[in-house]
JSON list of C-alpha atoms in Angstrom, two decimals:
[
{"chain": "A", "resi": 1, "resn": "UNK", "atom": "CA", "xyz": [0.00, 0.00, 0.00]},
{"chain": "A", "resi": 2, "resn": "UNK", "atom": "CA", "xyz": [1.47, 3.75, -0.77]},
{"chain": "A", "resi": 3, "resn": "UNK", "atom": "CA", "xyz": [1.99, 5.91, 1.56]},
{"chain": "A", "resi": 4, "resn": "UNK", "atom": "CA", "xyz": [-0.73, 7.99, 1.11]},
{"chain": "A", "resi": 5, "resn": "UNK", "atom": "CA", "xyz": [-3.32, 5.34, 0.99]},
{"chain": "A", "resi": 6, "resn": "UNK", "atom": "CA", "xyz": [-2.10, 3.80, 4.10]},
{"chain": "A", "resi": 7, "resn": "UNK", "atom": "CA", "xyz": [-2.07, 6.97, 6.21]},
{"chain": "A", "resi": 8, "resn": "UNK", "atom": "CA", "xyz": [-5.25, 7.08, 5.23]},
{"chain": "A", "resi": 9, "resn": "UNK", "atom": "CA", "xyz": [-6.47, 4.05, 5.92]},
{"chain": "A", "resi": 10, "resn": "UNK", "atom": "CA", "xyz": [-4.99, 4.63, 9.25]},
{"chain": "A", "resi": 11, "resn": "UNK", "atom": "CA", "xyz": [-6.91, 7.76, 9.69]},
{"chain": "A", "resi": 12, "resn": "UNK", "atom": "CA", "xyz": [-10.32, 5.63, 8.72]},
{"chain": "A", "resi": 13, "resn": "UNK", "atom": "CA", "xyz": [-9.43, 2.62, 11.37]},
{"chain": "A", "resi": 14, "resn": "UNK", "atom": "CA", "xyz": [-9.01, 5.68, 14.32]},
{"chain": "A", "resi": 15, "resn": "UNK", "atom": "CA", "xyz": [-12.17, 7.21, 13.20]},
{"chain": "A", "resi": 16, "resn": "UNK", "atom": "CA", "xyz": [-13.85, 3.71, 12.79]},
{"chain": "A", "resi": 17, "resn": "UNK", "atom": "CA", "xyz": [-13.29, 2.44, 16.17]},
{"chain": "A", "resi": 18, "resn": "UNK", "atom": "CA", "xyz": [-14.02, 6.04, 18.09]},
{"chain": "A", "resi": 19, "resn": "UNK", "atom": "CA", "xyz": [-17.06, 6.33, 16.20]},
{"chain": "A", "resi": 20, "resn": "UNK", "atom": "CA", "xyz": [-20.66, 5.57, 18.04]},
{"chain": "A", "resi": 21, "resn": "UNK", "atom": "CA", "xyz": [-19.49, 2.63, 20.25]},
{"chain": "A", "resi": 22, "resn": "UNK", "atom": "CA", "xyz": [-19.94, -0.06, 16.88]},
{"chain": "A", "resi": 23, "resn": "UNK", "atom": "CA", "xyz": [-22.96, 1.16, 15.94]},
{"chain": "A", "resi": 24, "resn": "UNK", "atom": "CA", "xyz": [-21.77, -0.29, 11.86]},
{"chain": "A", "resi": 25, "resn": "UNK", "atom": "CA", "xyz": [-25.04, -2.12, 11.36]},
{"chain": "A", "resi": 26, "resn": "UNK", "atom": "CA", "xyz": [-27.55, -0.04, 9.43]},
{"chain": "A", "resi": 27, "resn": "UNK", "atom": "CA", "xyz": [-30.99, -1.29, 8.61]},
{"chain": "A", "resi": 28, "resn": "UNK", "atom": "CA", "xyz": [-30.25, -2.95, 5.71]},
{"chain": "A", "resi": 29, "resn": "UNK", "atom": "CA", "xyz": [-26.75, -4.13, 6.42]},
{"chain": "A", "resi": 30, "resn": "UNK", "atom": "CA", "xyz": [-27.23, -7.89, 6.19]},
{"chain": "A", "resi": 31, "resn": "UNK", "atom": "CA", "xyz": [-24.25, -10.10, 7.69]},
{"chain": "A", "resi": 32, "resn": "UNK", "atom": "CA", "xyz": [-24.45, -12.99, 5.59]},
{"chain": "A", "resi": 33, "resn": "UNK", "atom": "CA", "xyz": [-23.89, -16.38, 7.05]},
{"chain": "A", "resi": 34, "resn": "UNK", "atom": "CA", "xyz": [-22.44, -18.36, 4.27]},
{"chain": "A", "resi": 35, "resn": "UNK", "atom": "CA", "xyz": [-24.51, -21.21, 4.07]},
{"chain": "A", "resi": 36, "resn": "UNK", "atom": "CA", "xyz": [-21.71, -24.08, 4.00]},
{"chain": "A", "resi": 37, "resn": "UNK", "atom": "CA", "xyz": [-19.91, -25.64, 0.66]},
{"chain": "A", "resi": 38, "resn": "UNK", "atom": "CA", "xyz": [-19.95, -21.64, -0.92]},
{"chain": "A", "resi": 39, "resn": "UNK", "atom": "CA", "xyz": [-16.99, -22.16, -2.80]},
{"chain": "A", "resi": 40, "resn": "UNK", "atom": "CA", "xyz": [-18.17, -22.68, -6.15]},
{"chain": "A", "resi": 41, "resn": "UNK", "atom": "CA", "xyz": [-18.45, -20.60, -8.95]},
{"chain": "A", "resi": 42, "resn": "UNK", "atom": "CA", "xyz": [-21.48, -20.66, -9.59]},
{"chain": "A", "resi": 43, "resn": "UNK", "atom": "CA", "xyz": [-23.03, -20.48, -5.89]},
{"chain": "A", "resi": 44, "resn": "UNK", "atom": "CA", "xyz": [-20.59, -17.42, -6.20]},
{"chain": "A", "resi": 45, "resn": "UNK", "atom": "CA", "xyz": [-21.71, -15.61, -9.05]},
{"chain": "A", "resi": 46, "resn": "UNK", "atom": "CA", "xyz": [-25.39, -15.71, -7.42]},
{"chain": "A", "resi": 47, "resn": "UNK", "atom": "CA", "xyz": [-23.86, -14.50, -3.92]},
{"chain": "A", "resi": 48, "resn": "UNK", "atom": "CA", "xyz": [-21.89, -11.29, -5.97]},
{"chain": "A", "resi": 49, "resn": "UNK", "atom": "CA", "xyz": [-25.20, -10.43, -8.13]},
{"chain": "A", "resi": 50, "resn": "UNK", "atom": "CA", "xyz": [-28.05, -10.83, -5.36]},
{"chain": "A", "resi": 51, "resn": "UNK", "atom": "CA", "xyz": [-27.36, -7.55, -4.07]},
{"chain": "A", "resi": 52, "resn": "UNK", "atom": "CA", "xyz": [-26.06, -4.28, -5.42]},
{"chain": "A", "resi": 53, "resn": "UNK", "atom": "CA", "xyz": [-23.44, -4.18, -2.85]},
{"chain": "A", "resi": 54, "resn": "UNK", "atom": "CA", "xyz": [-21.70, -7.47, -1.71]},
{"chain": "A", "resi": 55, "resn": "UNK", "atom": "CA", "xyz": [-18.47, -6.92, 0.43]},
{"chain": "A", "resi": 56, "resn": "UNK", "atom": "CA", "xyz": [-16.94, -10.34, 1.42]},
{"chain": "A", "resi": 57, "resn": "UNK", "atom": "CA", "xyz": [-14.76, -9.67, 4.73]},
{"chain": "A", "resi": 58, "resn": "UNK", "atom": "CA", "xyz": [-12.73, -10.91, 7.41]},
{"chain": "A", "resi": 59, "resn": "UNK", "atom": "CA", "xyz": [-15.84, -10.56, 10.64]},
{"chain": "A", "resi": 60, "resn": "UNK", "atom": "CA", "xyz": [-18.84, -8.90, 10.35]},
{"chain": "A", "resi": 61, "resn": "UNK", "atom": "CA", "xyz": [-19.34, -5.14, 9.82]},
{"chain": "A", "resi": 62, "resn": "UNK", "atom": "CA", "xyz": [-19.62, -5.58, 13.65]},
{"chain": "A", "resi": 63, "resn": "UNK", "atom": "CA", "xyz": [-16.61, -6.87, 14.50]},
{"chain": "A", "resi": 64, "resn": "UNK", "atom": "CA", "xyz": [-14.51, -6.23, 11.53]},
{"chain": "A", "resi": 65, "resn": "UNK", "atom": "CA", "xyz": [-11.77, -9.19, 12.26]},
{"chain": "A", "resi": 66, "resn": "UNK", "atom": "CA", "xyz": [-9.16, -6.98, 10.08]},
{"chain": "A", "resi": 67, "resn": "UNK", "atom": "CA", "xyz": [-8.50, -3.51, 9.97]},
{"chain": "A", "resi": 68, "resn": "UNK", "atom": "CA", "xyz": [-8.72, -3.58, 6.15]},
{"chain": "A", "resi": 69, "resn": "UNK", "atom": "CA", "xyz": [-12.18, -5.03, 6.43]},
{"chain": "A", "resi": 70, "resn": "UNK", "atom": "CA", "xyz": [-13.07, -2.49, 8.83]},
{"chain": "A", "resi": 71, "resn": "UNK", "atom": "CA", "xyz": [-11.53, -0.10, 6.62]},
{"chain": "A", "resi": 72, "resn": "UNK", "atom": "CA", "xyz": [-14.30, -1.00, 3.92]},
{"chain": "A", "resi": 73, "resn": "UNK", "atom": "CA", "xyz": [-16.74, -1.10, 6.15]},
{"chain": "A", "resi": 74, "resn": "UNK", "atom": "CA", "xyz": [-15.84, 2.49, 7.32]},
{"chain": "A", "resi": 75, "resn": "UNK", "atom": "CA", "xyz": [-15.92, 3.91, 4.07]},
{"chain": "A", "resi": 76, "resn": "UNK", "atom": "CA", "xyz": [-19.07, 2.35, 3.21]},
{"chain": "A", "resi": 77, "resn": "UNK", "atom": "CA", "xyz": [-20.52, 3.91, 6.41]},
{"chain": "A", "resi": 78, "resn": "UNK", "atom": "CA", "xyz": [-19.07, 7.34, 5.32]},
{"chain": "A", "resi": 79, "resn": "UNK", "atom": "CA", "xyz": [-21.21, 7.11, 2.16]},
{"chain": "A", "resi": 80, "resn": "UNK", "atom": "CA", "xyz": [-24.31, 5.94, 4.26]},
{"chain": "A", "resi": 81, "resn": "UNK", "atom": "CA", "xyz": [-24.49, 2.63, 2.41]},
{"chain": "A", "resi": 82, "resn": "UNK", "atom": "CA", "xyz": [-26.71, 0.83, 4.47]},
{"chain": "A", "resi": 83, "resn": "UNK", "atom": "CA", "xyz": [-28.09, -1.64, 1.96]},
{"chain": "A", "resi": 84, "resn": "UNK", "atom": "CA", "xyz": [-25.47, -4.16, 1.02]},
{"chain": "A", "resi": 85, "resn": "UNK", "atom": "CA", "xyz": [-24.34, -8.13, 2.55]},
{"chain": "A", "resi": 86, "resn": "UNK", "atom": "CA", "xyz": [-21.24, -8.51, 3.93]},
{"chain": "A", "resi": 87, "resn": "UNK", "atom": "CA", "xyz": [-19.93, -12.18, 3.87]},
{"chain": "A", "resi": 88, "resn": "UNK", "atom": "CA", "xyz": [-17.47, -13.51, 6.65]},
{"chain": "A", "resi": 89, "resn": "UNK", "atom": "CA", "xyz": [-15.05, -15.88, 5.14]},
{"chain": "A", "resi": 90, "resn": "UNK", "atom": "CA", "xyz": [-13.88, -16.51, 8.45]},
{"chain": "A", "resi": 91, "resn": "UNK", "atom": "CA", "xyz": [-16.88, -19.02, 8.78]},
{"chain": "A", "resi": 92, "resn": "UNK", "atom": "CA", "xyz": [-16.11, -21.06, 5.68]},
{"chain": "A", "resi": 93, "resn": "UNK", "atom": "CA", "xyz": [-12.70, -21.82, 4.28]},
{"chain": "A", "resi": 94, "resn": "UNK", "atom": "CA", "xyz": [-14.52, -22.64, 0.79]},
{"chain": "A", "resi": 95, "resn": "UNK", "atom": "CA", "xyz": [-15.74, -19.25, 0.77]},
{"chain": "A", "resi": 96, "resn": "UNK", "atom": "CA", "xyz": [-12.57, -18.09, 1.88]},
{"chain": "A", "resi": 97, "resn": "UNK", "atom": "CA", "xyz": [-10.81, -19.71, -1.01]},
{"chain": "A", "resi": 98, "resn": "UNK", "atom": "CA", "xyz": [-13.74, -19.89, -3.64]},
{"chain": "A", "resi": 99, "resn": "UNK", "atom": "CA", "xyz": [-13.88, -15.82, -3.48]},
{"chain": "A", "resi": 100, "resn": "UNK", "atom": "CA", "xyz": [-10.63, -15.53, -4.31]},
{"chain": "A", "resi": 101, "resn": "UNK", "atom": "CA", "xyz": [-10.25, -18.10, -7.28]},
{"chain": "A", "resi": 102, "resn": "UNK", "atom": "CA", "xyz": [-13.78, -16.76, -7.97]},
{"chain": "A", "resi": 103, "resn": "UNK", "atom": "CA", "xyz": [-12.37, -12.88, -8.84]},
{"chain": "A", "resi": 104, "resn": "UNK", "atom": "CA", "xyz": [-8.88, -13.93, -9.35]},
{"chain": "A", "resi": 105, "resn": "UNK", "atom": "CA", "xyz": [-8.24, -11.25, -6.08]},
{"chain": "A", "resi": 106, "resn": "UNK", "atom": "CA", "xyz": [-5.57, -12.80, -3.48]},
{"chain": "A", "resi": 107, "resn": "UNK", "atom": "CA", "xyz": [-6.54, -10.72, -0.64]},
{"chain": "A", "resi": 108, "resn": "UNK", "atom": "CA", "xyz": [-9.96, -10.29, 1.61]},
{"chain": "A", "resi": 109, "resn": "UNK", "atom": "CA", "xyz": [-11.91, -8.13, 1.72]},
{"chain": "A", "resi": 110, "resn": "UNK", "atom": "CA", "xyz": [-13.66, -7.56, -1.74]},
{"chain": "A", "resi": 111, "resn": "UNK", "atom": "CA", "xyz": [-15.92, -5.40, -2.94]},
{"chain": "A", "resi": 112, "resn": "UNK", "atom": "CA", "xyz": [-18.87, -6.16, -5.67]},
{"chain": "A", "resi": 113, "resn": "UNK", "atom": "CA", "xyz": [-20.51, -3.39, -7.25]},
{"chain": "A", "resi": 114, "resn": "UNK", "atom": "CA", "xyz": [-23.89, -4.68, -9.42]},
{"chain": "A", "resi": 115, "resn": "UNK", "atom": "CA", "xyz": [-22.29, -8.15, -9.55]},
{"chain": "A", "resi": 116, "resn": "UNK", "atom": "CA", "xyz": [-18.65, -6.51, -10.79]},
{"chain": "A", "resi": 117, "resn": "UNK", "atom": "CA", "xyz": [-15.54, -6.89, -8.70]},
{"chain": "A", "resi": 118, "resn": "UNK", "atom": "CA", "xyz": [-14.11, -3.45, -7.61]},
{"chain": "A", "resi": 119, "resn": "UNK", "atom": "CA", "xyz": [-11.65, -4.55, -5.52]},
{"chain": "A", "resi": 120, "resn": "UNK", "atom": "CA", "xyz": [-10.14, -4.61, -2.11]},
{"chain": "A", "resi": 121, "resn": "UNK", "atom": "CA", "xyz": [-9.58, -1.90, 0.32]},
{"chain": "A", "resi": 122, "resn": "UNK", "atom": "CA", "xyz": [-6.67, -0.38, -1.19]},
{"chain": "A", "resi": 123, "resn": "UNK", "atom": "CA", "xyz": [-8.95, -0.32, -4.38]},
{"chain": "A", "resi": 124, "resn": "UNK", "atom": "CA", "xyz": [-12.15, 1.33, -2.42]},
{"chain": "A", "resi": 125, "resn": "UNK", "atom": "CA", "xyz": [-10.26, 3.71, -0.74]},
{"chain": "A", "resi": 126, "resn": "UNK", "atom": "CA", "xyz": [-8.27, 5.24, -3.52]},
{"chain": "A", "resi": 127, "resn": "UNK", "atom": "CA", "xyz": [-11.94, 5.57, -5.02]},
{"chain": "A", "resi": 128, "resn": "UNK", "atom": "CA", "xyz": [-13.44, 7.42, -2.31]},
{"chain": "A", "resi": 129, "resn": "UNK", "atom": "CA", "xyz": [-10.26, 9.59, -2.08]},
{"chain": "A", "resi": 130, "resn": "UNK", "atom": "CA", "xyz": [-10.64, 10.44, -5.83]},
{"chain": "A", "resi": 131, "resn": "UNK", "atom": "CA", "xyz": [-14.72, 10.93, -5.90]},
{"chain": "A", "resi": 132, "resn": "UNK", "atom": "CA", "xyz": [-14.95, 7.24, -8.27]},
{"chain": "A", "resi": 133, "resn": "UNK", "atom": "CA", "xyz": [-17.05, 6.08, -5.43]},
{"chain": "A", "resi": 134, "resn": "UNK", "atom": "CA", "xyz": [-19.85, 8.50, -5.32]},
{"chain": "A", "resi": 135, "resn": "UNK", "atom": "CA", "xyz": [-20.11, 8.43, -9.12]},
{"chain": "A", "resi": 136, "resn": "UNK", "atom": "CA", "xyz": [-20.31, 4.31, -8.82]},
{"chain": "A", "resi": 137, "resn": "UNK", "atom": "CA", "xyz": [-23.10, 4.53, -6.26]},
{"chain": "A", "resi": 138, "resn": "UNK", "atom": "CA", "xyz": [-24.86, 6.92, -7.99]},
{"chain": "A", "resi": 139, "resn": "UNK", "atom": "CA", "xyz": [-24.95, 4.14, -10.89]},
{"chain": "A", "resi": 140, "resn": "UNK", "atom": "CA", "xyz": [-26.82, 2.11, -8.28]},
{"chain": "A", "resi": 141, "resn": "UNK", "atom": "CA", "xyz": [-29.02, 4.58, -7.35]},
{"chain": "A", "resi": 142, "resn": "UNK", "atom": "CA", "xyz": [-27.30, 4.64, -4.07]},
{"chain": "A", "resi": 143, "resn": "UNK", "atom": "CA", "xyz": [-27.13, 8.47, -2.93]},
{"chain": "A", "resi": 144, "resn": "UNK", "atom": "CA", "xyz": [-23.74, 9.23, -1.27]},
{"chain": "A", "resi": 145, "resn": "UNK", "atom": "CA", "xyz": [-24.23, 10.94, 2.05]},
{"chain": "A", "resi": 146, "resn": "UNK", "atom": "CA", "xyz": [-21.02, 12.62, 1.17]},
{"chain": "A", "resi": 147, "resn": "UNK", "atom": "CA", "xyz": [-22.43, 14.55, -1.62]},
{"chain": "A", "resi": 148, "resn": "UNK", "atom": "CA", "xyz": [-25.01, 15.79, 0.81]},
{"chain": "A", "resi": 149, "resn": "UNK", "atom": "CA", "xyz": [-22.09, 16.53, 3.47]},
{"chain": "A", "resi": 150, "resn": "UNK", "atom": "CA", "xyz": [-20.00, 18.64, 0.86]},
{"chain": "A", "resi": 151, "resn": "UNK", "atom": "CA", "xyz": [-23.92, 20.54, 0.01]},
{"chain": "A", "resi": 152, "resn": "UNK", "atom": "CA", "xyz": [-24.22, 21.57, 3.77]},
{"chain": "A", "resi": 153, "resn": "UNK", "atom": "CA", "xyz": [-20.10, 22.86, 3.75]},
{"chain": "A", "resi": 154, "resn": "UNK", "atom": "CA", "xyz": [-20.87, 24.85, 0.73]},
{"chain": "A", "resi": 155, "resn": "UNK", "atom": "CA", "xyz": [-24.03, 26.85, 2.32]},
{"chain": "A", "resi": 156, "resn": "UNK", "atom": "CA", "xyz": [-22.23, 27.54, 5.10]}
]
């Protein structure tokens, strides 16, 4: 990781853990159990494109097991993504293993945009450094609670 991105993922794992006593589950945050034997591709490829959001991570958005998962999940927060499934691989080595093969991606977490692999952390947070992110979730629909953040600032 550069040194840029990892400062900031740093500054995201401070603000993470500080931040409302773990409070990470929003309504719609669903933390996926993995149902056993989820390793192949094609239990997969229904897993990535049942949801508009998929994040496959080390713990829960809970209890993040990582800090790069609870990197993701910190930057999903940010945005006020609140509607997505978060898979622990820690509860299946299949899944662990089948995720990887699956998006030819060595490392956990991963991110799945509309069925399409984004990438890890390092991946997700260069795009919500460089605006990608709110442009991506607009594609969804999904309404950055950035954008609405960066409104307020400019009216003050």
């Amino acid at each position: 990781m550069s040194g840029s991105l990892g400062r900031a993922a740093a500054v995201l794992l401070r603000w993470g853990r500080g931040a409302s006593g773990g409070g990470l589950r929003g309504p719609g945050v669903r933390a996926v159990g993995s149902g056993g034997g989820s390793g192949s591709a094609e239990q997969l490829d229904a897993l990535v494109k049942k949801d508009k959001v998929v994040v496959f991570l080390k713990g829960t958005p809970e209890q993040p097991q990582c800090g790069f998962s609870n990197a993701v999940v910190q930057i999903l927060r940010l945005h006020g993504v609140s509607d997505y499934a978060a898979y622990n691989v820690l509860d299946d080595p299949q899944l662990r293993q089948g995720i990887k093969d699956y998006s030819n991606w060595p490392t956990i977490p991963q991110v799945y945009l509309n069925g399409e692999f984004v990438g890890g952390c390092d991946i997700l947070l260069q795009m919500h450094q460089n605006g990608d992110l709110v442009e991506e979730l607009k594609k969804l629909g999904i309404r950055s609670a950035l954008v609405d953040e960066t409104k307020d600032q400019d009216s003050k």
